[in-house]
XYZ file of C-alpha atoms in Angstrom:
409
model
C 67.907 133.836 70.995
C 67.670 137.293 69.450
C 70.996 139.043 70.107
C 70.215 142.524 68.730
C 69.642 145.359 71.209
C 66.541 146.698 69.405
C 63.287 145.192 68.142
C 61.561 147.342 65.513
C 57.980 146.192 64.862
C 56.525 149.439 63.523
C 53.436 149.347 61.280
C 52.982 145.558 61.377
C 49.355 145.536 62.543
C 50.200 143.101 65.319
C 47.289 141.020 66.613
C 46.846 139.897 70.217
C 48.043 136.332 69.681
C 51.103 137.577 67.812
C 51.804 140.025 70.640
C 51.585 137.164 73.130
C 54.217 135.181 71.229
C 56.524 138.192 70.952
C 56.279 138.949 74.668
C 56.924 135.320 75.632
C 59.997 135.293 73.379
C 61.371 138.474 74.956
C 60.665 137.568 78.574
C 64.061 135.984 79.232
C 65.999 137.841 76.538
C 69.038 139.633 77.963
C 70.039 141.538 74.813
C 67.033 143.565 73.655
C 66.885 147.011 75.288
C 64.615 148.913 72.901
C 61.146 147.846 71.755
C 59.374 149.937 69.102
C 55.700 149.067 68.450
C 54.684 152.315 66.788
C 51.317 152.415 64.977
C 50.121 148.892 65.725
C 46.767 149.636 67.446
C 47.222 147.260 70.345
C 44.179 145.628 71.933
C 43.535 145.380 75.661
C 44.796 141.765 75.606
C 47.969 142.862 73.790
C 48.558 145.448 76.525
C 48.109 142.747 79.150
C 50.787 140.581 77.509
C 53.075 143.605 77.300
C 52.439 144.302 80.986
C 53.534 140.761 81.882
C 56.691 141.189 79.797
C 57.687 144.420 81.557
C 57.096 142.844 84.971
C 59.457 139.970 84.209
C 62.053 141.495 81.869
C 64.839 143.590 83.445
C 66.605 144.690 80.241
C 64.160 146.869 78.283
C 65.008 150.556 78.791
C 63.016 152.089 75.922
C 59.409 151.366 74.913
C 57.557 153.167 72.110
C 53.789 152.721 71.870
C 53.285 155.824 69.718
C 50.103 155.556 67.673
C 49.064 152.258 69.288
C 45.747 153.797 70.475
C 45.612 151.716 73.616
C 43.018 153.998 75.231
C 42.129 154.130 78.906
C 41.586 150.360 79.079
C 45.056 149.629 77.707
C 46.612 152.190 80.041
C 44.998 150.432 82.992
C 46.480 147.089 81.877
C 49.976 148.633 81.685
C 49.730 150.397 85.026
C 51.324 147.688 87.178
C 54.312 147.200 84.872
C 55.063 150.899 84.494
C 54.811 151.300 88.238
C 57.083 148.374 89.151
C 59.617 148.216 86.314
C 63.110 149.199 87.493
C 64.850 149.468 84.105
C 62.548 151.512 81.843
C 64.000 154.953 81.049
C 62.032 156.113 77.996
C 58.269 155.700 77.487
C 56.528 157.007 74.363
C 52.732 157.088 74.723
C 52.022 159.703 72.066
C 48.838 159.280 69.985
C 47.539 156.575 72.319
C 44.042 158.039 72.846
C 44.616 158.064 76.584
C 42.297 160.940 77.416
C 42.102 162.170 80.987
C 40.952 158.775 82.275
C 43.825 156.862 80.725
C 46.334 159.479 81.832
C 45.245 159.024 85.427
C 46.467 155.402 85.311
C 49.753 156.439 83.672
C 50.350 159.295 86.137
C 49.839 157.067 89.177
C 52.191 154.482 87.696
C 54.884 157.037 86.872
C 54.729 158.504 90.380
C 55.560 155.064 91.768
C 58.283 154.473 89.182
C 61.741 155.626 90.241
C 63.572 155.185 86.949
C 61.650 156.626 83.964
C 63.331 159.812 82.674
C 61.685 160.534 79.316
C 57.902 160.504 78.747
C 56.002 161.496 75.610
C 52.281 162.213 76.149
C 51.584 164.274 73.023
C 48.350 163.918 70.995
C 46.310 162.431 73.860
C 43.353 164.850 74.259
C 44.529 165.957 77.706
C 42.749 169.016 79.097
C 41.650 170.654 82.351
C 40.401 167.517 84.242
C 43.878 165.954 84.050
C 45.596 168.923 85.705
C 45.608 167.521 89.266
C 47.130 164.197 88.156
C 49.728 166.012 86.092
C 50.506 168.326 89.017
C 51.056 165.311 91.300
C 53.299 163.658 88.713
C 55.465 166.785 88.436
C 55.633 167.320 92.187
C 56.347 163.713 93.193
C 58.566 162.432 90.385
C 62.278 162.536 91.238
C 63.628 161.109 87.966
C 61.572 162.718 85.177
C 63.848 164.785 82.911
C 62.029 165.124 79.585
C 58.271 165.621 79.210
C 56.398 166.117 75.939
C 52.849 167.469 76.389
C 52.442 168.905 72.882
C 49.226 168.662 70.856
C 46.908 168.626 73.872
C 44.525 171.251 75.279
C 46.261 172.484 78.412
C 45.382 176.135 77.906
C 42.872 177.224 80.562
C 43.767 179.525 83.429
C 42.433 176.959 85.906
C 44.661 174.248 84.441
C 47.775 176.350 84.934
C 46.744 177.556 88.361
C 46.917 173.877 89.334
C 49.976 172.867 87.286
C 52.221 175.652 88.515
C 52.334 174.115 92.008
C 53.713 170.922 90.502
C 56.369 172.819 88.555
C 57.328 174.785 91.661
C 58.197 171.529 93.450
C 59.941 169.852 90.513
C 63.746 170.075 90.355
C 64.553 167.366 87.810
C 62.803 168.390 84.573
C 65.271 169.459 81.869
C 63.029 169.823 78.813
C 59.331 170.604 78.472
C 57.356 170.663 75.228
C 54.097 172.650 75.386
C 53.708 173.379 71.665
C 50.300 173.153 69.996
C 48.308 173.570 73.232
C 46.475 176.815 72.356
C 48.353 178.569 75.159
C 47.521 182.268 75.345
C 46.980 185.294 77.528
C 44.736 183.505 80.038
C 47.517 181.222 81.281
C 50.367 183.718 80.820
C 50.913 184.728 84.489
C 51.670 181.162 85.563
C 53.733 180.420 82.452
C 55.873 183.496 83.200
C 56.212 182.283 86.772
C 57.445 178.944 85.449
C 59.909 180.660 83.112
C 61.319 183.077 85.675
C 61.549 180.673 88.629
C 62.512 177.315 87.111
C 65.828 176.048 88.451
C 66.178 173.044 86.154
C 64.453 173.460 82.757
C 67.013 174.005 79.999
C 64.748 173.566 76.971
C 61.236 175.039 76.728
C 58.977 174.797 73.687
C 56.125 177.346 73.468
C 55.862 177.191 69.670
C 52.618 177.066 67.679
C 50.361 178.529 70.358
C 48.276 181.744 70.594
C 50.711 184.200 72.179
C 50.349 187.767 70.902
C 52.510 190.913 70.997
C 51.743 191.867 74.598
C 52.286 188.264 75.722
C 55.758 188.347 74.185
C 56.605 191.400 76.305
C 55.675 189.523 79.504
C 57.578 186.422 78.393
C 60.637 188.570 77.585
C 60.551 190.076 81.072
C 60.443 186.596 82.636
C 63.161 185.384 80.279
C 65.521 188.152 81.385
C 65.331 186.747 84.939
C 66.089 183.142 83.974
C 69.688 181.937 84.351
C 69.148 178.261 83.510
C 67.260 178.116 80.190
C 69.396 177.307 77.145
C 66.762 176.858 74.428
C 63.456 178.702 73.953
C 61.118 177.956 71.049
C 58.491 180.632 70.304
C 57.966 180.121 66.575
C 54.564 180.131 64.849
C 52.991 182.460 67.419
C 51.245 185.696 66.274
C 53.615 187.908 68.282
C 54.423 190.104 65.253
C 57.566 192.165 64.728
C 57.415 194.005 68.052
C 57.154 190.699 69.923
C 60.241 189.386 68.146
C 62.148 192.558 69.000
C 61.426 192.446 72.745
C 62.369 188.757 72.944
C 65.685 189.304 71.165
C 66.378 192.419 73.226
C 65.732 190.439 76.437
C 68.805 188.247 75.830
C 71.230 191.018 74.846
C 74.211 191.549 77.185
C 72.807 194.897 78.365
C 69.653 193.310 79.798
C 70.880 189.763 80.429
C 74.664 189.748 80.949
C 74.689 186.383 82.764
C 72.135 184.453 80.717
C 73.150 181.130 79.141
C 70.445 180.987 76.446
C 72.001 179.788 73.208
C 68.942 179.164 70.990
C 65.974 181.499 70.485
C 63.719 180.005 67.823
C 61.205 182.440 66.286
C 60.335 180.392 63.211
C 57.826 182.096 60.897
C 57.935 185.286 62.986
C 58.918 188.293 60.869
C 60.780 191.234 62.370
C 61.365 194.823 61.287
C 64.751 196.329 60.441
C 65.035 197.835 63.924
C 66.017 194.356 65.150
C 69.231 194.412 63.105
C 71.155 196.397 65.716
C 70.238 193.884 68.432
C 71.284 190.994 66.197
C 74.628 192.667 65.459
C 75.220 193.201 69.183
C 74.520 189.539 69.917
C 76.745 188.405 67.052
C 79.590 190.509 68.425
C 79.250 189.901 72.170
C 77.491 186.506 72.226
C 78.509 184.727 69.000
C 77.368 181.352 70.358
C 73.713 182.483 70.450
C 71.537 181.311 67.534
C 68.486 183.393 66.598
C 66.038 181.902 64.092
C 63.560 184.290 62.437
C 61.031 183.928 59.663
C 62.700 186.932 58.065
C 63.161 190.699 58.310
C 60.572 192.939 56.669
C 61.791 195.593 54.193
C 65.380 194.447 54.647
C 66.528 195.755 51.297
C 67.958 198.899 49.771
C 66.645 200.410 46.554
C 69.458 200.982 44.081
C 68.813 203.287 41.160
C 70.980 203.737 38.049
C 74.651 204.631 38.449
C 74.431 208.287 37.440
C 78.196 208.827 37.417
C 78.804 205.887 35.106
C 76.075 207.090 32.754
C 77.696 210.537 32.583
C 81.148 209.065 31.969
C 79.889 206.784 29.202
C 78.140 209.705 27.567
C 81.246 211.891 27.873
C 83.445 209.154 26.366
C 81.032 208.840 23.465
C 80.657 212.575 22.753
C 84.419 213.156 23.028
C 85.044 210.554 20.297
C 81.948 211.425 18.231
C 83.499 213.859 15.695
C 84.083 212.175 12.318
C 87.406 213.887 11.772
C 90.020 211.977 13.723
C 92.045 215.085 14.556
C 89.008 216.470 16.428
C 88.425 213.325 18.487
C 89.524 213.402 22.124
C 89.889 210.843 24.916
C 87.760 211.961 27.880
C 89.847 209.758 30.203
C 92.978 211.701 29.252
C 91.147 214.914 30.127
C 90.150 213.535 33.542
C 93.720 212.452 34.291
C 94.948 215.965 33.502
C 92.837 217.471 36.292
C 94.304 218.550 39.636
C 93.071 217.180 42.973
C 91.500 220.428 44.105
C 88.379 222.560 43.790
C 87.997 224.747 40.734
C 85.347 227.269 39.762
C 82.773 226.208 37.203
C 83.975 228.877 34.810
C 87.568 227.635 34.955
C 86.347 224.033 34.583
C 84.538 224.951 31.374
C 87.671 226.765 30.248
C 89.699 223.568 30.777
C 87.220 221.670 28.609
C 87.586 224.246 25.812
C 91.356 224.232 26.162
C 91.400 220.413 25.870
C 89.176 220.819 22.781
C 86.511 218.406 24.095
C 83.345 218.482 22.013
C 80.816 217.939 24.822
C 77.185 219.101 24.824
C 76.332 221.968 27.147
C 73.721 219.866 28.981
C 76.301 217.117 29.679
C 78.829 219.649 31.011
C 76.227 221.174 33.302
C 75.229 217.755 34.634
C 78.851 216.793 35.311
C 79.351 220.030 37.252
C 76.156 219.359 39.239
C 77.102 215.783 40.171
C 80.646 216.732 41.210
C 79.723 220.076 42.679
C 81.856 221.483 45.470
C 81.171 224.382 47.823
C 80.402 227.835 46.418
C 79.743 226.777 42.787
C 83.003 224.901 42.374
C 83.806 221.562 40.776
C 85.550 218.860 42.869
C 88.226 217.697 40.448
C 89.592 215.106 42.897
C 86.176 213.456 43.286
C 85.669 213.492 39.528
C 89.026 211.809 38.950
C 88.606 209.163 41.680
C 85.082 208.314 40.489
C 86.269 207.920 36.905
C 89.160 205.678 37.955
C 86.741 203.545 39.982
C 84.695 202.902 36.837
C 87.705 202.715 34.491
C 90.705 201.649 36.605
C 92.931 201.158 33.565
C 92.830 204.815 32.546
C 96.258 206.405 31.990
C 97.366 210.016 31.321
C 97.693 211.186 27.729
C 101.056 210.300 26.193
C 103.522 213.152 25.793
C 103.524 214.807 22.367
C 106.735 214.286 20.372
C 108.850 217.394 19.946
C 109.066 218.906 16.474
C 112.482 218.625 14.889
C 114.143 221.934 13.909
C 115.731 221.827 10.488
C 119.405 222.732 10.509
C 120.401 225.763 8.372
C 123.243 225.540 5.934
């Protein structure tokens, strides 16, 4: 007897007779809890054998039929088992080509089932005609916690006018994935009603739909009223920078002091720099909140050349340029001799002459302009501090040795 808790038969291309043997082998197995048949394209007969297994086996809690393309006929064969099984918790029917007809069988079965908590119905061509069955499933299921409806076509206003009544009556759903459904302005009123009134949903995925800037404003308003939601995914929607700003602003402490949202995903949505203040506020007051953005437009600062350093380098060069060594001067020594106070430009030029610095007139004028103080003065303290910032090892000029006086006989 197989004693592992999981059977992984992905991508094997299982035929009907092989499926029959597998199901017969698992019927009385008390160890296997997870069965993964992903991408096997099961026939109607294979679904019938699987149905018999689920009716008899009381150990399997997880069943993945993702990509098995069972269609409406296969869904009908599985209906009795899904309805009656008392152990199944997770059912993955993504990419099964159910369509609205096949979903009707699954919905009726899930309504009868009192144990399934996690259902994946993505990639199944579900659209408006399935809305009543989906509404009944939401309203009458008392165990469903996680529902994936992504990659379908549940976007019409009529669809959501029907679905919202199911969501209003549901108190168990914790996560709902509605990404890639072409959701847009037409269904927005009911989606905002869901967001503002839900008393159970903690994770909501609206990513990769058709929401625009104005839609984001309405969603932000509904979000500010929600006290349950912990994760909201709005990435890959054309809501632009203004849409990103209103969504981030909606969860700031000023507008939502009691909100528990901890993840706001705006993947591939670019914001302007005016969002930075909101992000800083959240980082300070709600450090547990994670905001994901595509990026921030123009979030850079143009830095030109360091004018002060250029002037200092030029002054150092000109001061040491004379060929005669006795005429060379250290500009750093001159800077260190300055006082930390304002001085008139005339007196500053006089200090340069007194120190015997050989600097060009244009360089002197530029230095006085850059370190200009009030009323045509030169800020000696700023000049000194700026020079020391560029050349921190600068020291004052050494004291000149005193001349010895010859003794007279």
